[in-house]
């Protein structure tokens, strides 16, 4: 067992170990109550969490990490960078996948290294306990990351690291070890960002969001394509058909337009985690409509795409096709004919038939 380190030395050692494990960013925040609890409660009260009931059920944990580990003092925050910001090549008839879901399932990639980092903390702070979060517990992880000086939150609510953008996957370890916070003592190197407003007068993400889901520093999930295509398990409201663009799973528009995310020579040089190399960036939408469970199963092996069921995948394909036929009339005859077939197919899932109906502009299934 290693000798116990003092608070600052422990922080520096944790930081070095996180970097050795391949995390692009690392910092430490004090384990404290969120400053945004009232805002979160209002957001839920307004129904902006949609069908994500687990958020409403776990506000107390989300708003105070100390409820997840008795005596918690510190939150170690890490981030993997998964994309350099290079633009996509858009292809007719193909639905795009959000960049974070193009890779091997990020949960496995982050969790394994977080476990190793937790072990490191316990070795260097004897008798300490650690608890992993990162999608396991619904904590306000962007707020924690900003407190740990990993970056600052933009109007689109995502963490921005000036010079590197916002394509980050976050993870945290809550611990009762007393570790110096990143804002407590001068950083020993250039790994920390300042936490001031990264947006200024910019409104690009608000203007570009196709469904007007963003108000500064808040996103109405029920209007966001990422929520609608990944978390929303039921039929999608008619108003979104034709307006969400070519996104099949998730949406990156607010990040694509952000000035901080534009690829520069320096940001390309900074690179990404190699384990998060993209495997599949888009999918043939008409093909998806003919898929069986076995086809879906082949696609989702070790992939975050498994969050969508087969009916959701078909519903999402029809949603993306609804936008495509608006902009590409040449595509309309084949798409509308296929949608009519689906709508008549009594063996098909009702949610998929409903989406086919919405695509064709009708109001209900017979
Ligand atoms: S992910 Fe897409 S739909 Fe959601 S807020 Fe960003 S731009 Fe809007
Ligand atoms: S697009 Fe502009 S307003 Fe939106 S997060 Fe980026 S800098 Fe902020």
Short mmCIF file of C-alpha atoms and ligand atoms in Angstrom, two decimals:
data_model
loop_
_atom_site.label_atom_id
_atom_site.label_comp_id
_atom_site.label_asym_id
_atom_site.label_seq_id
_atom_site.Cartn_x
_atom_site.Cartn_y
_atom_site.Cartn_z
CA UNK A 1 0.00 0.00 0.00
CA UNK A 2 1.31 3.51 -0.84
CA UNK A 3 1.91 6.18 1.80
CA UNK A 4 -0.89 8.72 2.32
CA UNK A 5 -0.38 11.95 0.42
CA UNK A 6 -1.36 15.46 1.47
CA UNK A 7 -4.43 17.02 -0.20
CA UNK A 8 -2.63 18.89 -2.96
CA UNK A 9 -0.16 16.07 -3.65
CA UNK A 10 -3.10 13.65 -3.82
CA UNK A 11 -4.87 15.86 -6.34
CA UNK A 12 -1.77 16.11 -8.49
CA UNK A 13 -1.22 12.36 -8.28
CA UNK A 14 -4.85 11.65 -9.25
CA UNK A 15 -4.53 14.06 -12.13
CA UNK A 16 -1.39 12.36 -13.42
CA UNK A 17 -2.97 8.93 -13.08
CA UNK A 18 -6.11 10.05 -14.96
CA UNK A 19 -3.93 11.38 -17.75
CA UNK A 20 -1.96 8.14 -17.80
CA UNK A 21 -5.27 6.30 -18.19
CA UNK A 22 -5.96 8.39 -21.27
CA UNK A 23 -8.53 10.94 -20.06
CA UNK A 24 -8.26 14.23 -21.94
CA UNK A 25 -9.43 16.34 -18.99
CA UNK A 26 -9.35 15.86 -15.24
CA UNK A 27 -10.13 18.04 -12.24
CA UNK A 28 -11.50 17.91 -8.72
CA UNK A 29 -14.57 19.65 -7.29
CA UNK A 30 -15.67 19.87 -3.68
CA UNK A 31 -18.62 17.59 -2.89
CA UNK A 32 -21.33 20.20 -2.32
CA UNK A 33 -25.00 20.77 -3.00
CA UNK A 34 -25.83 21.91 -6.52
CA UNK A 35 -26.45 25.59 -7.09
CA UNK A 36 -29.00 24.57 -9.71
CA UNK A 37 -31.50 22.54 -7.69
CA UNK A 38 -34.33 25.11 -7.97
CA UNK A 39 -33.72 25.34 -11.71
CA UNK A 40 -33.83 21.54 -12.03
CA UNK A 41 -37.05 21.36 -10.03
CA UNK A 42 -38.67 24.03 -12.18
CA UNK A 43 -37.56 22.21 -15.35
CA UNK A 44 -39.19 19.03 -14.09
CA UNK A 45 -42.27 20.91 -12.90
CA UNK A 46 -42.63 22.29 -16.44
CA UNK A 47 -42.51 18.72 -17.80
CA UNK A 48 -39.34 19.38 -19.80
CA UNK A 49 -37.87 16.02 -18.79
CA UNK A 50 -40.54 14.25 -20.86
CA UNK A 51 -40.60 10.50 -20.23
CA UNK A 52 -37.29 10.52 -18.30
CA UNK A 53 -39.04 9.81 -15.03
CA UNK A 54 -35.80 8.64 -13.38
CA UNK A 55 -34.65 12.27 -13.35
CA UNK A 56 -37.78 13.41 -11.50
CA UNK A 57 -37.50 10.46 -9.11
CA UNK A 58 -33.90 11.20 -8.17
CA UNK A 59 -33.66 14.97 -7.79
CA UNK A 60 -32.19 14.70 -4.31
CA UNK A 61 -29.26 12.56 -5.48
CA UNK A 62 -28.78 14.66 -8.61
CA UNK A 63 -28.69 17.88 -6.62
CA UNK A 64 -26.33 16.71 -3.88
CA UNK A 65 -23.66 14.10 -4.53
CA UNK A 66 -23.20 13.66 -0.78
CA UNK A 67 -26.42 11.62 -0.77
CA UNK A 68 -24.61 9.01 -2.87
CA UNK A 69 -21.69 8.52 -0.47
CA UNK A 70 -21.82 9.32 3.22
CA UNK A 71 -19.06 11.76 4.14
CA UNK A 72 -18.22 12.58 0.52
CA UNK A 73 -15.71 15.40 0.24
CA UNK A 74 -14.49 15.40 -3.32
CA UNK A 75 -15.70 14.71 -6.85
CA UNK A 76 -13.03 13.71 -9.35
CA UNK A 77 -14.25 14.67 -12.82
CA UNK A 78 -12.79 13.28 -16.02
CA UNK A 79 -13.59 13.65 -19.69
CA UNK A 80 -12.80 11.75 -22.87
CA UNK A 81 -12.75 13.71 -26.10
CA UNK A 82 -14.51 11.74 -28.82
CA UNK A 83 -14.53 13.98 -31.90
CA UNK A 84 -12.35 16.71 -33.36
CA UNK A 85 -15.24 18.69 -34.85
CA UNK A 86 -14.60 17.70 -38.48
CA UNK A 87 -17.75 18.14 -40.60
CA UNK A 88 -19.87 15.18 -41.75
CA UNK A 89 -20.39 14.17 -45.38
CA UNK A 90 -24.17 14.11 -45.64
CA UNK A 91 -25.66 11.46 -47.95
CA UNK A 92 -29.19 11.36 -49.34
CA UNK A 93 -31.30 8.58 -47.81
CA UNK A 94 -28.96 8.02 -44.88
CA UNK A 95 -29.84 9.00 -41.31
CA UNK A 96 -27.08 10.43 -39.18
CA UNK A 97 -26.00 9.11 -35.80
CA UNK A 98 -24.87 11.52 -33.07
CA UNK A 99 -21.09 11.45 -32.87
CA UNK A 100 -20.92 10.03 -29.35
CA UNK A 101 -22.90 6.95 -30.46
CA UNK A 102 -20.74 6.19 -33.52
CA UNK A 103 -18.15 4.46 -31.38
CA UNK A 104 -17.91 1.37 -29.25
CA UNK A 105 -20.21 1.85 -26.23
CA UNK A 106 -18.56 4.66 -24.29
CA UNK A 107 -19.97 3.41 -20.97
CA UNK A 108 -17.63 0.40 -21.01
CA UNK A 109 -14.65 2.45 -22.12
CA UNK A 110 -15.03 5.07 -19.39
CA UNK A 111 -16.20 2.79 -16.57
CA UNK A 112 -13.21 0.47 -16.75
CA UNK A 113 -10.73 3.33 -16.40
CA UNK A 114 -12.83 5.04 -13.71
CA UNK A 115 -12.66 1.82 -11.68
CA UNK A 116 -8.88 1.82 -12.00
CA UNK A 117 -8.73 5.48 -10.99
CA UNK A 118 -10.95 4.73 -7.98
CA UNK A 119 -8.56 1.97 -6.95
CA UNK A 120 -5.67 4.42 -7.25
CA UNK A 121 -7.46 6.87 -4.91
CA UNK A 122 -8.14 4.16 -2.33
CA UNK A 123 -4.49 3.07 -2.42
CA UNK A 124 -3.21 6.59 -1.89
CA UNK A 125 -5.85 7.67 0.64
CA UNK A 126 -6.07 4.65 2.92
CA UNK A 127 -9.53 3.91 4.38
CA UNK A 128 -11.22 6.08 1.77
CA UNK A 129 -14.25 5.00 -0.21
CA UNK A 130 -15.09 5.78 -3.80
CA UNK A 131 -18.32 5.68 -5.79
CA UNK A 132 -18.50 5.85 -9.60
CA UNK A 133 -21.18 7.90 -11.34
CA UNK A 134 -21.03 8.68 -15.07
CA UNK A 135 -24.54 7.64 -16.28
CA UNK A 136 -24.94 5.21 -13.35
CA UNK A 137 -26.39 7.90 -11.05
CA UNK A 138 -28.14 10.94 -12.52
CA UNK A 139 -25.89 13.66 -11.06
CA UNK A 140 -25.58 17.10 -12.64
CA UNK A 141 -22.28 16.11 -14.14
CA UNK A 142 -21.73 19.15 -16.34
CA UNK A 143 -22.02 21.39 -13.29
CA UNK A 144 -19.53 19.19 -11.45
CA UNK A 145 -17.16 19.27 -14.42
CA UNK A 146 -17.35 23.08 -14.58
CA UNK A 147 -16.65 23.30 -10.84
CA UNK A 148 -13.65 21.05 -11.36
CA UNK A 149 -12.47 23.55 -14.01
CA UNK A 150 -12.76 21.14 -16.93
CA UNK A 151 -14.51 23.87 -18.89
CA UNK A 152 -17.63 26.03 -18.78
CA UNK A 153 -21.26 25.39 -19.67
CA UNK A 154 -22.54 26.94 -22.89
CA UNK A 155 -26.03 28.16 -23.72
CA UNK A 156 -26.73 24.73 -25.23
CA UNK A 157 -26.06 23.33 -21.71
CA UNK A 158 -23.01 21.29 -22.75
CA UNK A 159 -19.51 21.57 -21.34
CA UNK A 160 -17.20 23.64 -23.54
CA UNK A 161 -13.46 23.55 -23.25
CA UNK A 162 -12.18 26.55 -25.21
CA UNK A 163 -9.73 25.34 -27.84
CA UNK A 164 -11.08 21.78 -27.73
CA UNK A 165 -14.85 22.19 -28.18
CA UNK A 166 -17.65 20.23 -26.54
CA UNK A 167 -17.44 16.66 -27.84
CA UNK A 168 -16.69 15.19 -24.43
CA UNK A 169 -17.95 12.19 -22.50
CA UNK A 170 -17.90 12.82 -18.78
CA UNK A 171 -17.35 10.57 -15.79
CA UNK A 172 -17.00 11.13 -12.06
CA UNK A 173 -15.77 9.47 -8.90
CA UNK A 174 -17.26 10.64 -5.62
CA UNK A 175 -14.96 10.00 -2.69
CA UNK A 176 -14.66 10.73 1.01
CA UNK A 177 -10.93 11.25 0.51
CA UNK A 178 -9.99 14.87 1.14
CA UNK A 179 -8.50 16.00 -2.16
CA UNK A 180 -7.65 19.63 -2.92
CA UNK A 181 -10.19 21.06 -5.36
CA UNK A 182 -8.93 22.38 -8.69
CA UNK A 183 -9.94 25.95 -7.80
CA UNK A 184 -8.22 25.79 -4.45
CA UNK A 185 -4.55 25.99 -5.26
CA UNK A 186 -2.78 27.17 -8.39
CA UNK A 187 -2.87 24.38 -10.96
CA UNK A 188 0.47 22.71 -11.38
CA UNK A 189 0.14 22.65 -15.17
CA UNK A 190 -2.15 23.84 -17.97
CA UNK A 191 -4.88 21.23 -17.53
CA UNK A 192 -7.53 23.58 -16.14
CA UNK A 193 -9.88 25.97 -17.88
CA UNK A 194 -11.44 29.09 -16.44
CA UNK A 195 -15.16 28.78 -15.85
CA UNK A 196 -16.36 32.08 -17.28
CA UNK A 197 -19.20 32.34 -19.82
CA UNK A 198 -17.93 30.88 -23.10
CA UNK A 199 -20.81 32.33 -25.15
CA UNK A 200 -20.94 36.11 -24.82
CA UNK A 201 -23.43 37.50 -27.34
CA UNK A 202 -23.40 34.38 -29.51
CA UNK A 203 -26.77 32.72 -30.21
CA UNK A 204 -25.76 30.31 -32.99
CA UNK A 205 -27.02 27.16 -31.25
CA UNK A 206 -30.35 28.75 -30.36
CA UNK A 207 -30.84 29.93 -33.93
CA UNK A 208 -29.79 26.63 -35.51
CA UNK A 209 -31.77 24.27 -33.29
CA UNK A 210 -34.41 22.94 -35.70
CA UNK A 211 -37.07 22.44 -33.03
CA UNK A 212 -36.33 25.55 -30.95
CA UNK A 213 -35.55 23.44 -27.90
CA UNK A 214 -32.93 25.79 -26.43
CA UNK A 215 -33.43 28.79 -24.24
CA UNK A 216 -30.09 30.02 -22.94
CA UNK A 217 -28.63 27.46 -20.52
CA UNK A 218 -31.70 25.24 -20.69
CA UNK A 219 -32.94 22.63 -23.15
CA UNK A 220 -36.55 21.49 -23.27
CA UNK A 221 -35.91 17.76 -23.72
CA UNK A 222 -39.41 17.20 -25.10
CA UNK A 223 -38.47 19.36 -28.12
CA UNK A 224 -34.92 18.06 -28.58
CA UNK A 225 -34.25 15.54 -31.37
CA UNK A 226 -31.67 13.78 -29.18
CA UNK A 227 -34.35 13.08 -26.57
CA UNK A 228 -37.06 12.29 -29.13
CA UNK A 229 -34.96 9.69 -30.94
CA UNK A 230 -33.20 8.10 -27.93
CA UNK A 231 -35.20 8.53 -24.74
CA UNK A 232 -38.78 9.05 -25.93
CA UNK A 233 -40.31 5.58 -26.09
CA UNK A 234 -43.74 6.45 -27.57
CA UNK A 235 -45.11 8.12 -30.70
CA UNK A 236 -43.49 11.41 -31.74
CA UNK A 237 -45.83 14.41 -32.06
CA UNK A 238 -46.80 15.44 -35.63
CA UNK A 239 -45.17 18.89 -35.31
CA UNK A 240 -41.69 17.31 -35.43
CA UNK A 241 -42.19 15.41 -38.69
CA UNK A 242 -40.38 17.34 -41.39
CA UNK A 243 -38.41 19.57 -39.03
CA UNK A 244 -35.71 17.48 -37.36
CA UNK A 245 -33.42 17.00 -40.37
CA UNK A 246 -31.49 13.86 -41.25
CA UNK A 247 -30.80 12.71 -37.68
CA UNK A 248 -31.72 9.09 -36.96
CA UNK A 249 -30.19 8.65 -33.48
CA UNK A 250 -29.43 11.83 -31.55
CA UNK A 251 -28.55 15.25 -32.94
CA UNK A 252 -25.35 17.31 -32.93
CA UNK A 253 -26.55 20.51 -34.61
CA UNK A 254 -26.06 22.76 -31.58
CA UNK A 255 -22.49 21.51 -31.26
CA UNK A 256 -21.77 21.61 -35.01
CA UNK A 257 -22.58 25.33 -35.23
CA UNK A 258 -20.77 26.36 -32.06
CA UNK A 259 -17.66 28.45 -32.70
CA UNK A 260 -15.80 26.50 -30.01
CA UNK A 261 -16.29 23.23 -31.88
CA UNK A 262 -14.95 24.28 -35.28
CA UNK A 263 -11.95 22.13 -36.09
CA UNK A 264 -8.65 23.99 -36.03
CA UNK A 265 -5.15 22.72 -36.60
CA UNK A 266 -4.56 22.81 -32.83
CA UNK A 267 -7.81 21.03 -31.95
CA UNK A 268 -7.12 18.32 -34.56
CA UNK A 269 -3.64 17.91 -33.16
CA UNK A 270 -5.10 17.48 -29.66
CA UNK A 271 -6.76 14.32 -30.97
CA UNK A 272 -9.37 12.07 -29.41
CA UNK A 273 -9.41 8.86 -27.41
CA UNK A 274 -8.48 6.11 -29.88
CA UNK A 275 -10.86 3.67 -28.21
CA UNK A 276 -13.66 6.03 -29.27
CA UNK A 277 -12.88 5.85 -33.00
CA UNK A 278 -16.09 6.05 -35.07
CA UNK A 279 -17.45 2.74 -36.40
CA UNK A 280 -20.66 3.85 -38.12
CA UNK A 281 -21.75 7.44 -38.78
CA UNK A 282 -25.05 6.93 -40.63
CA UNK A 283 -27.52 4.30 -41.71
CA UNK A 284 -29.66 3.55 -44.77
CA UNK A 285 -33.12 4.60 -43.61
CA UNK A 286 -35.20 2.56 -46.07
CA UNK A 287 -33.19 -0.50 -45.07
CA UNK A 288 -33.98 0.10 -41.38
CA UNK A 289 -37.69 -0.02 -42.21
CA UNK A 290 -37.27 -3.64 -43.30
CA UNK A 291 -35.20 -4.74 -40.29
CA UNK A 292 -35.92 -7.69 -38.02
CA UNK A 293 -34.87 -8.01 -34.36
CA UNK A 294 -31.85 -10.00 -35.58
CA UNK A 295 -30.73 -7.09 -37.78
CA UNK A 296 -31.00 -4.72 -34.83
CA UNK A 297 -29.14 -7.14 -32.58
CA UNK A 298 -26.22 -7.26 -35.03
CA UNK A 299 -26.02 -3.46 -35.10
CA UNK A 300 -26.12 -2.82 -31.37
CA UNK A 301 -23.39 -5.20 -30.20
CA UNK A 302 -21.14 -3.10 -27.90
CA UNK A 303 -22.87 0.08 -29.02
CA UNK A 304 -24.81 2.87 -27.32
CA UNK A 305 -27.36 2.41 -30.12
CA UNK A 306 -28.89 -0.38 -28.02
CA UNK A 307 -30.81 2.31 -26.14
CA UNK A 308 -33.27 2.32 -29.06
CA UNK A 309 -35.67 -0.58 -29.54
CA UNK A 310 -36.46 -1.86 -33.05
CA UNK A 311 -39.78 0.08 -33.23
CA UNK A 312 -37.94 3.23 -32.11
CA UNK A 313 -35.33 2.70 -34.83
CA UNK A 314 -38.05 2.41 -37.47
CA UNK A 315 -39.97 5.37 -36.03
CA UNK A 316 -36.75 7.42 -36.12
CA UNK A 317 -36.11 6.37 -39.72
CA UNK A 318 -39.56 7.67 -40.71
CA UNK A 319 -38.94 10.89 -38.77
CA UNK A 320 -35.69 11.55 -40.64
CA UNK A 321 -37.25 10.57 -43.99
CA UNK A 322 -40.06 13.09 -43.38
CA UNK A 323 -37.46 15.88 -43.42
CA UNK A 324 -35.63 14.40 -46.40
CA UNK A 325 -38.67 14.21 -48.68
CA UNK A 326 -39.35 17.87 -47.95
CA UNK A 327 -35.94 18.86 -49.24
CA UNK A 328 -35.50 16.24 -51.94
CA UNK A 329 -38.68 15.67 -53.96
CA UNK A 330 -36.91 12.96 -56.01
CA UNK A 331 -36.94 10.79 -52.90
CA UNK A 332 -40.65 11.29 -52.23
CA UNK A 333 -42.28 8.57 -54.43
CA UNK A 334 -40.29 5.64 -52.99
CA UNK A 335 -40.51 6.90 -49.41
CA UNK A 336 -44.23 7.65 -49.53
CA UNK A 337 -44.98 4.27 -51.09
CA UNK A 338 -43.01 2.48 -48.36
CA UNK A 339 -44.73 4.57 -45.66
CA UNK A 340 -48.16 3.65 -47.08
CA UNK A 341 -47.23 -0.06 -46.92
CA UNK A 342 -46.16 0.27 -43.28
CA UNK A 343 -49.27 2.17 -42.36
CA UNK A 344 -51.44 -0.67 -43.73
CA UNK A 345 -49.37 -3.44 -42.13
CA UNK A 346 -51.32 -4.70 -39.14
CA UNK A 347 -48.33 -6.76 -37.97
CA UNK A 348 -46.22 -3.64 -37.56
CA UNK A 349 -45.83 -1.88 -34.19
CA UNK A 350 -48.52 0.86 -33.72
CA UNK A 351 -45.84 3.49 -33.02
CA UNK A 352 -44.16 2.73 -36.35
CA UNK A 353 -47.49 2.81 -38.20
CA UNK A 354 -48.24 6.14 -36.53
CA UNK A 355 -44.89 7.54 -37.73
CA UNK A 356 -45.61 6.30 -41.27
CA UNK A 357 -48.95 8.07 -41.09
CA UNK A 358 -47.35 11.32 -39.86
CA UNK A 359 -44.78 11.17 -42.65
CA UNK A 360 -47.59 10.96 -45.22
CA UNK A 361 -49.29 13.92 -43.59
CA UNK A 362 -52.38 12.05 -42.40
CA UNK A 363 -53.82 12.52 -38.96
CA UNK A 364 -54.67 9.01 -37.74
CA UNK A 365 -54.43 5.34 -38.60
CA UNK A 366 -57.71 3.78 -39.77
S1 LIG B 1 -29.41 18.35 -29.92
FE1 LIG B 1 -30.43 19.20 -31.76
S2 LIG B 1 -32.58 19.40 -31.22
FE2 LIG B 1 -31.42 19.11 -29.28
S3 LIG B 1 -31.01 21.17 -28.56
FE3 LIG B 1 -29.26 20.59 -29.83
S4 LIG B 1 -29.78 21.34 -31.90
FE4 LIG B 1 -31.65 21.33 -30.70
S1 LIG B 2 -23.13 28.24 -30.24
FE1 LIG B 2 -22.63 30.18 -29.27
S2 LIG B 2 -24.25 30.44 -27.72
FE2 LIG B 2 -24.26 28.29 -28.31
S3 LIG B 2 -22.93 27.26 -26.84
FE3 LIG B 2 -21.65 27.80 -28.61
S4 LIG B 2 -20.76 29.81 -28.08
FE4 LIG B 2 -22.50 29.45 -26.70
#
